[in-house]
Amino acid sequence: MADPTSDPRPLDLGALQILLDGVRDLKIACVGDLMLDRYVYGEVSRISPEAPIPVLRAGRTVTMPGGVGNVARNVAALGGHARLGAVTGDDAAGRDLTQLIADEAGIEDFLVRPEGASTVVKTRFVAAGQQLLRLDDETDQHADLNDSAAFASASAILLSDYAKGVVSDGLIAAALAAAQAGGAPVVVDPKGRDFARYGAVDVIKPNASELAGATGLPVETDAEVEAALTALLAATTAKAIVVTRAGKGMSLARRDGAISHFPGRAREVFDVSGAGDTGLAALGLALAAGSSLETAVQFAILASGVVVGKAGTAVVTPAELIDAEMSQHAHAAHAKVTPLDELAAEVEGWKRQGLKVGFTNGCFDILHRGHVAYLAQARGWCDRLVVALNTDESVRRLKGDGRPVNDLDSRAAVIGGLSSVDRVTAFGDPTPMALIERLRPDVLIKGADYTREGVVGGDAVESWGGEVRLAAFSDGYSTTRTIEKMKDQA
């Protein structure tokens, strides 16, 4: 059995923002079983005299696309362009479903509507935040969809199999052919016991129960999951398996034998309906954007963790993911914000351990991709990186009225949330010279828009044996440009 890798490093805020920027407007084919999800919300105040069951006094009813429709909704909500390929019925529920999809921004309709076909409807009855009953209205016959125009020009193909008949062998073959022609990854949310039927897809994403059913093996512990994943890979031609394990997170097995366990995020769980759809959407978007499987899994964990805190079949937005990530790392980020006297003692301790200490400074007002790349490069030149932020008054002197957009506490929390940054401090002087002399860093880093001679403190750092490095900036990114763009769009 392969040696597992436990607790891989999670996404930090900077990496998340870059990923969210990268998935924007990507065309994602979402193909599979479509249904209408209906929620009837009401109150229960008594037990029926006819049987020992609660009596629900119905209130409002909410309907939304379910199954692959919810996958498409999540793709669109996260900034992608969903190409929805599915079958819907020639009935009232089908017409409602078609209108709901038409009303969703970011979803392109490739639906097939066979004459006489019926729509799958799942009705959930809810009181006091708890589901009392789910009523499924469906027929045994469902029209096949052996190919889909949604596959064309897609950056990723997501197959959502709810065992309603749409994800046939013909559809799988068409998806694999389209993926091979266009270079798109194929991710399957499976059903049943025969996962070999999906062929050489990039990822199969079962939940723990489905993994157990497909292999006949227990899946409670990490060791049991590893054995089941290894068995499933041996029984299929899939390149990787990602199993979702509810509060335990997710586990990833690659065909090369590597197995990784990713812990879940602590969340208040309100409703798990559709969480698998959200995870599928996030996984596919991240892979389409060129992320590693490990990063894609972390993205899916974050998105699924947010959506289970919502009622009903829900979606998650980029803003919600950023808020969740900031909350997750707020304590750790604030712990990096350190007063000068304490920081000087820490830096001295690092040096006694033989660690190389780097130092850079700036306003870092609105964090953007260029900042993240700059700090990652800076961290590559040292063992510990200290970032000194201009105080709010200092930023105003440098940038003018209206700046900073974000106050010092906010900027410190965001910068501290980056894995490339070890400590954050602040200075209000015109230059950081006093800080540099107090901390005596081994590496002084500024942007490549400076010259070596123009770097404040460069001579001092070199006098005690340190070095000055100029880090490249990503073209096209700046706080000033971001602010101008915001004003133009106002």
XYZ file of C-alpha atoms in Angstrom:
490
model
C 0.000 0.000 0.000
C 1.225 3.494 -0.780
C 2.426 5.696 2.010
C -0.286 8.298 2.651
C 0.447 12.001 2.862
C -1.559 13.482 5.708
C -2.744 17.050 6.166
C -1.450 18.726 2.971
C -1.067 22.498 3.192
C -4.461 24.187 2.615
C -5.151 27.026 0.210
C -4.193 30.399 1.600
C -6.097 33.572 0.807
C -3.726 34.700 -1.925
C -3.818 31.354 -3.718
C -7.615 31.320 -3.449
C -7.908 34.755 -5.014
C -5.626 33.744 -7.874
C -7.671 30.579 -8.440
C -10.977 32.471 -8.415
C -9.528 34.865 -10.972
C -8.356 31.913 -13.086
C -11.733 30.144 -13.244
C -13.628 33.195 -14.402
C -15.557 32.598 -17.663
C -14.148 29.113 -18.234
C -16.579 26.980 -20.254
C -17.517 23.908 -18.239
C -19.714 21.146 -19.684
C -22.148 19.959 -17.007
C -23.896 16.881 -18.356
C -26.016 14.245 -16.636
C -29.239 13.676 -14.749
C -31.403 16.748 -14.266
C -34.264 17.086 -11.800
C -36.476 19.654 -10.146
C -35.773 20.139 -6.447
C -38.816 21.365 -4.544
C -38.732 22.408 -0.869
C -41.947 22.795 1.110
C -41.274 24.745 4.304
C -43.775 24.779 7.128
C -44.413 24.356 10.852
C -45.142 21.290 12.973
C -47.153 21.841 16.152
C -48.886 18.512 16.654
C -48.867 14.800 15.930
C -51.488 13.337 13.615
C -54.376 11.515 15.385
C -54.376 9.059 12.471
C -50.792 7.829 12.885
C -47.719 8.706 14.989
C -46.427 11.212 12.448
C -46.039 15.011 12.563
C -48.575 17.220 10.831
C -46.859 19.810 8.626
C -48.690 23.090 8.136
C -47.278 24.082 4.734
C -45.976 27.587 4.201
C -43.745 28.653 1.341
C -42.518 26.424 -1.481
C -39.166 26.918 -3.206
C -38.085 25.243 -6.449
C -34.659 25.076 -8.087
C -32.704 22.938 -10.565
C -31.269 19.812 -8.951
C -28.798 17.123 -9.977
C -26.598 18.312 -12.829
C -28.634 21.534 -12.811
C -27.230 22.321 -9.390
C -23.713 21.536 -10.632
C -24.243 24.089 -13.414
C -25.613 26.654 -10.944
C -22.508 26.288 -8.796
C -20.185 26.586 -11.793
C -21.936 29.819 -12.770
C -21.987 31.156 -9.200
C -18.225 30.611 -8.915
C -17.632 32.649 -12.070
C -17.529 29.962 -14.748
C -19.731 29.563 -17.827
C -21.812 26.404 -17.488
C -22.883 24.483 -20.603
C -25.776 22.368 -19.333
C -26.537 19.171 -21.232
C -29.415 17.050 -19.903
C -32.901 15.703 -20.526
C -36.009 17.325 -19.114
C -39.618 16.268 -19.309
C -42.402 17.409 -21.561
C -44.606 18.338 -18.608
C -45.395 21.165 -16.187
C -42.412 20.392 -13.979
C -40.177 20.365 -17.046
C -41.436 23.748 -18.137
C -40.826 25.123 -14.647
C -37.341 23.653 -14.689
C -36.569 25.108 -18.114
C -37.648 28.565 -16.946
C -35.576 28.321 -13.772
C -32.492 27.506 -15.837
C -33.226 30.335 -18.270
C -33.380 32.731 -15.323
C -29.901 31.689 -14.089
C -27.060 33.905 -15.308
C -24.034 32.062 -16.633
C -25.800 28.864 -17.777
C -26.090 27.948 -21.453
C -28.991 25.581 -22.209
C -28.287 22.409 -24.216
C -31.346 20.589 -22.909
C -33.163 17.832 -24.774
C -36.945 17.756 -24.308
C -38.379 14.506 -25.744
C -42.114 14.458 -26.381
C -43.953 12.597 -23.644
C -40.963 12.447 -21.268
C -41.514 13.122 -17.570
C -39.391 15.232 -15.251
C -37.802 13.844 -12.111
C -39.065 15.830 -9.114
C -37.721 15.563 -5.572
C -39.924 17.232 -2.960
C -38.534 17.756 0.518
C -40.765 18.726 3.440
C -38.934 20.843 6.010
C -39.831 22.178 9.449
C -37.579 23.883 12.020
C -34.582 23.350 9.763
C -35.083 19.566 9.590
C -36.212 17.460 6.662
C -39.241 15.389 7.640
C -39.726 13.525 4.381
C -38.486 13.397 0.785
C -40.926 12.423 -1.966
C -39.386 11.319 -5.293
C -41.627 11.495 -8.359
C -39.980 9.706 -11.273
C -40.605 7.000 -13.834
C -38.375 4.040 -14.632
C -37.960 5.137 -18.238
C -35.764 8.095 -19.075
C -34.615 9.247 -22.485
C -30.976 8.607 -23.325
C -28.524 11.385 -24.154
C -25.809 9.638 -26.152
C -23.973 12.834 -27.005
C -24.165 16.498 -26.100
C -23.335 19.748 -27.861
C -22.294 20.989 -24.428
C -18.993 19.101 -24.778
C -17.769 21.354 -27.588
C -15.005 23.814 -26.599
C -15.350 22.956 -22.902
C -12.376 23.474 -20.587
C -13.631 20.628 -18.362
C -16.362 18.003 -18.608
C -18.384 17.117 -15.519
C -20.613 14.033 -15.605
C -23.255 14.002 -12.876
C -24.654 10.477 -12.604
C -27.752 10.082 -10.427
C -28.588 6.692 -11.995
C -31.599 8.109 -13.876
C -30.357 6.807 -17.232
C -28.773 9.835 -18.882
C -25.129 8.935 -18.163
C -25.112 5.979 -20.541
C -22.146 4.137 -22.025
C -22.675 6.148 -25.204
C -22.575 9.456 -23.342
C -19.419 8.439 -21.467
C -17.721 7.485 -24.733
C -18.726 10.811 -26.285
C -17.375 12.693 -23.267
C -14.032 10.884 -23.404
C -13.740 11.510 -27.146
C -14.495 15.214 -26.710
C -12.008 15.451 -23.851
C -9.278 13.794 -25.884
C -9.925 16.151 -28.804
C -9.966 19.291 -26.681
C -7.639 18.406 -23.807
C -10.337 18.852 -21.163
C -10.280 16.879 -17.889
C -13.296 14.647 -17.228
C -14.644 14.365 -13.669
C -17.458 11.960 -12.762
C -19.787 11.995 -9.769
C -20.721 8.301 -9.878
C -23.583 6.012 -8.919
C -23.923 2.251 -8.707
C -21.244 -0.363 -8.081
C -19.545 -0.625 -11.482
C -17.214 2.354 -11.676
C -15.157 0.674 -14.431
C -17.876 1.708 -16.897
C -16.690 5.313 -16.728
C -13.442 4.447 -18.499
C -10.211 6.434 -18.372
C -11.658 9.611 -16.881
C -9.397 11.967 -14.982
C -11.238 11.758 -11.660
C -14.056 9.691 -10.177
C -15.582 11.413 -7.125
C -17.649 9.041 -4.962
C -18.689 9.678 -1.396
C -17.614 7.275 1.334
C -20.803 5.236 1.116
C -20.450 4.874 -2.650
C -16.800 3.872 -2.276
C -17.788 1.191 0.216
C -20.554 -0.050 -2.074
C -18.294 -0.235 -5.111
C -15.503 -2.122 -3.335
C -17.308 -4.041 -0.578
C -14.744 -2.686 1.890
C -15.118 -0.639 5.102
C -14.217 3.059 4.890
C -14.288 4.386 8.462
C -10.576 4.944 9.113
C -7.853 6.452 6.936
C -6.261 3.020 6.569
C -9.567 1.493 5.455
C -10.126 4.301 2.959
C -6.626 3.781 1.559
C -7.316 0.069 1.035
C -10.656 0.809 -0.651
C -9.151 3.477 -2.900
C -6.351 1.156 -3.935
C -8.888 -1.565 -4.744
C -11.065 0.816 -6.745
C -8.138 2.092 -8.797
C -7.221 -1.518 -9.566
C -10.778 -2.183 -10.733
C -11.007 0.896 -12.986
C -8.943 2.786 -15.545
C -9.564 6.197 -13.917
C -6.465 8.331 -13.414
C -7.457 9.331 -9.881
C -10.149 8.844 -7.244
C -11.325 11.561 -4.845
C -13.583 10.333 -2.047
C -15.647 12.811 -0.031
C -15.875 11.856 3.644
C -18.262 14.457 5.105
C -16.687 16.061 8.194
C -13.502 14.025 7.738
C -12.669 15.890 4.533
C -11.551 14.212 1.330
C -8.958 11.638 0.298
C -7.163 11.509 -3.043
C -5.615 8.447 -4.664
C -3.556 8.703 -7.854
C -2.773 5.884 -10.230
C 0.925 6.219 -9.346
C 0.044 4.953 -5.856
C 0.158 8.260 -3.986
C -2.641 8.740 -1.443
C -3.344 12.027 0.350
C -5.821 12.874 3.109
C -7.252 16.389 3.296
C -8.988 17.379 6.545
C -12.392 19.011 6.404
C -13.166 22.544 7.514
C -15.073 22.985 10.785
C -18.500 24.333 9.832
C -21.983 24.450 11.286
C -23.858 21.979 9.070
C -27.388 23.051 8.205
C -28.212 21.007 5.081
C -26.008 18.622 3.094
C -28.379 18.574 0.092
C -26.372 19.314 -3.037
C -22.995 19.528 -1.300
C -21.657 16.880 -3.681
C -22.769 19.008 -6.643
C -20.876 21.994 -5.237
C -17.768 19.866 -4.721
C -17.969 18.564 -8.290
C -18.298 22.084 -9.700
C -15.353 23.395 -7.678
C -13.164 20.400 -8.508
C -13.859 20.724 -12.240
C -13.327 24.487 -12.325
C -9.998 24.261 -10.528
C -8.709 21.529 -12.845
C -9.898 23.508 -15.877
C -7.878 26.476 -14.603
C -4.742 24.316 -14.542
C -4.590 23.667 -10.787
C -3.045 20.512 -9.381
C -5.365 17.811 -8.097
C -4.307 18.684 -4.554
C -5.283 22.341 -4.997
C -8.539 21.340 -6.699
C -9.443 19.106 -3.745
C -8.758 21.915 -1.273
C -10.951 24.235 -3.346
C -13.738 21.650 -3.342
C -13.473 21.190 0.431
C -13.751 24.922 1.012
C -16.736 25.318 -1.330
C -18.586 22.285 0.055
C -17.936 23.455 3.613
C -19.595 26.785 2.892
C -22.627 25.369 1.096
C -23.602 22.917 3.858
C -24.240 25.933 6.067
C -27.115 26.961 3.791
C -30.662 25.679 3.545
C -31.733 23.666 0.524
C -29.940 23.035 -2.753
C -27.659 26.050 -2.670
C -24.672 27.603 -4.410
C -21.549 29.349 -3.175
C -20.019 32.568 -4.493
C -16.393 33.785 -4.678
C -17.104 36.430 -2.029
C -18.391 33.757 0.355
C -15.305 31.623 -0.210
C -13.014 34.563 0.487
C -14.957 35.417 3.649
C -14.776 31.788 4.780
C -11.059 31.606 4.125
C -10.435 34.872 5.937
C -12.433 33.615 8.921
C -10.584 30.298 8.874
C -7.204 31.973 8.980
C -8.077 35.091 10.937
C -6.546 33.842 14.178
C -3.375 32.597 12.494
C -3.103 35.771 10.421
C -3.498 38.074 13.426
C -0.950 35.975 15.311
C 1.624 36.995 12.688
C 1.089 40.708 13.399
C 3.867 41.451 15.855
C 5.029 44.595 17.733
C 8.592 45.671 16.963
C 10.194 44.694 20.292
C 8.687 41.210 20.161
C 9.545 40.878 16.482
C 13.178 41.869 17.067
C 13.506 39.102 19.655
C 11.944 36.564 17.281
C 14.241 37.583 14.440
C 17.260 37.204 16.700
C 16.040 33.733 17.672
C 15.642 32.737 14.021
C 19.180 33.857 13.288
C 20.540 31.793 16.171
C 18.893 28.785 14.502
C 20.784 29.547 11.307
C 17.686 30.751 9.445
C 17.981 33.427 6.764
C 15.617 36.365 7.480
C 14.119 38.403 4.643
C 12.507 41.845 4.870
C 10.274 43.827 2.537
C 7.893 46.720 2.953
C 5.047 48.507 1.236
C 1.457 49.735 1.403
C -0.187 46.500 0.141
C -3.533 48.274 0.070
C -5.760 46.115 -2.172
C -4.160 42.681 -2.385
C -3.877 41.478 -5.982
C -2.156 38.775 -7.968
C 1.002 40.835 -8.395
C 1.409 41.196 -4.625
C 0.981 37.456 -4.084
C 3.564 36.568 -6.736
C 5.984 39.190 -5.390
C 5.788 37.888 -1.818
C 6.073 34.278 -2.944
C 9.258 35.147 -4.830
C 10.597 37.038 -1.813
C 9.930 34.054 0.457
C 11.921 31.876 -1.931
C 15.047 33.878 -1.071
C 14.846 33.392 2.688
C 13.696 31.064 5.459
C 11.531 33.644 7.220
C 9.908 36.690 5.604
C 8.952 39.857 7.502
C 6.609 42.342 5.809
C 6.472 45.904 7.134
C 3.294 47.829 6.230
C 3.004 51.580 5.997
C 0.610 52.951 8.598
C -2.592 54.557 7.335
C -1.198 58.079 7.767
C 1.986 57.066 5.970
C -0.042 55.700 3.041
C -1.995 58.968 2.820
C 1.248 60.928 2.635
C 2.503 58.702 -0.172
C -0.686 58.074 -2.157
C -2.953 61.044 -1.380
C -6.466 61.486 -0.036
C -8.745 58.471 -0.251
C -5.952 56.053 0.468
C -5.572 53.560 1.918
C -8.747 51.818 0.802
C -8.217 49.230 3.555
C -7.051 50.237 7.015
C -3.889 48.901 8.637
C -5.625 46.167 10.630
C -7.360 44.846 7.509
C -4.185 44.967 5.413
C -2.221 43.207 8.137
C -4.816 40.442 8.436
C -4.855 39.807 4.691
C -1.062 39.842 4.297
C -0.717 37.679 7.405
C -3.064 35.149 5.806
C -0.513 34.379 3.078
C 1.607 31.290 3.658
C 4.622 33.112 2.168
C 4.579 35.675 5.014
C 5.910 34.788 8.479
C 5.512 38.072 10.355
C 3.833 41.445 9.777
C 4.710 44.741 11.435
C 4.108 48.432 10.697
C 6.029 51.686 10.438
C 4.991 55.316 10.191
C 8.305 56.962 9.291
C 8.952 58.190 5.732
C 11.266 55.197 5.222
C 11.659 51.801 6.944
C 15.315 52.533 7.775
C 14.812 52.361 11.538
C 13.105 48.979 11.224
C 15.851 47.633 9.001
C 18.555 48.706 11.426
C 16.683 47.175 14.367
C 15.947 43.827 12.686
C 19.183 43.544 10.642
C 17.707 41.221 7.965
C 19.877 38.943 5.846
C 17.952 39.741 2.659
C 16.339 43.061 1.789
C 13.744 42.734 -0.986
C 12.141 45.428 -3.124
C 10.368 45.428 -6.474
C 12.178 45.378 -9.798
C 10.904 48.924 -10.444
C 13.715 50.008 -8.060
C 17.420 50.096 -8.796
C 19.900 48.660 -6.340
C 21.104 52.172 -5.517
C 17.556 53.345 -4.852
C 16.728 50.727 -2.200
C 16.560 52.357 1.233
C 18.729 50.406 3.679
C 20.604 48.500 0.984
C 24.027 49.765 2.026
C 23.341 48.969 5.677
C 22.217 45.397 4.925
C 25.265 44.745 2.770
C 27.515 46.197 5.487
C 26.625 43.359 7.857
C 26.955 40.696 5.165
C 23.397 40.665 3.824
C 22.154 41.057 0.271
C 19.638 43.116 -1.689
C 17.242 41.375 -4.096
C 14.851 42.887 -6.626
C 11.673 40.853 -7.163
C 9.778 40.927 -10.440
C 6.212 42.243 -10.567
C 3.426 40.580 -12.580
C 2.557 42.841 -15.504
C -0.880 44.411 -15.532
C -1.556 44.354 -11.790
C -1.495 47.350 -9.450
C -3.640 48.783 -6.671
C -3.949 52.102 -8.509
C -5.168 50.354 -11.660
C -7.661 48.323 -9.611
C -9.063 51.482 -8.010
C -9.353 53.179 -11.421
C -11.200 50.167 -12.811
C -13.603 50.221 -9.847
C -14.303 53.914 -10.467
C -14.942 53.286 -14.173
C -17.464 50.568 -13.317
C -19.253 52.619 -10.655
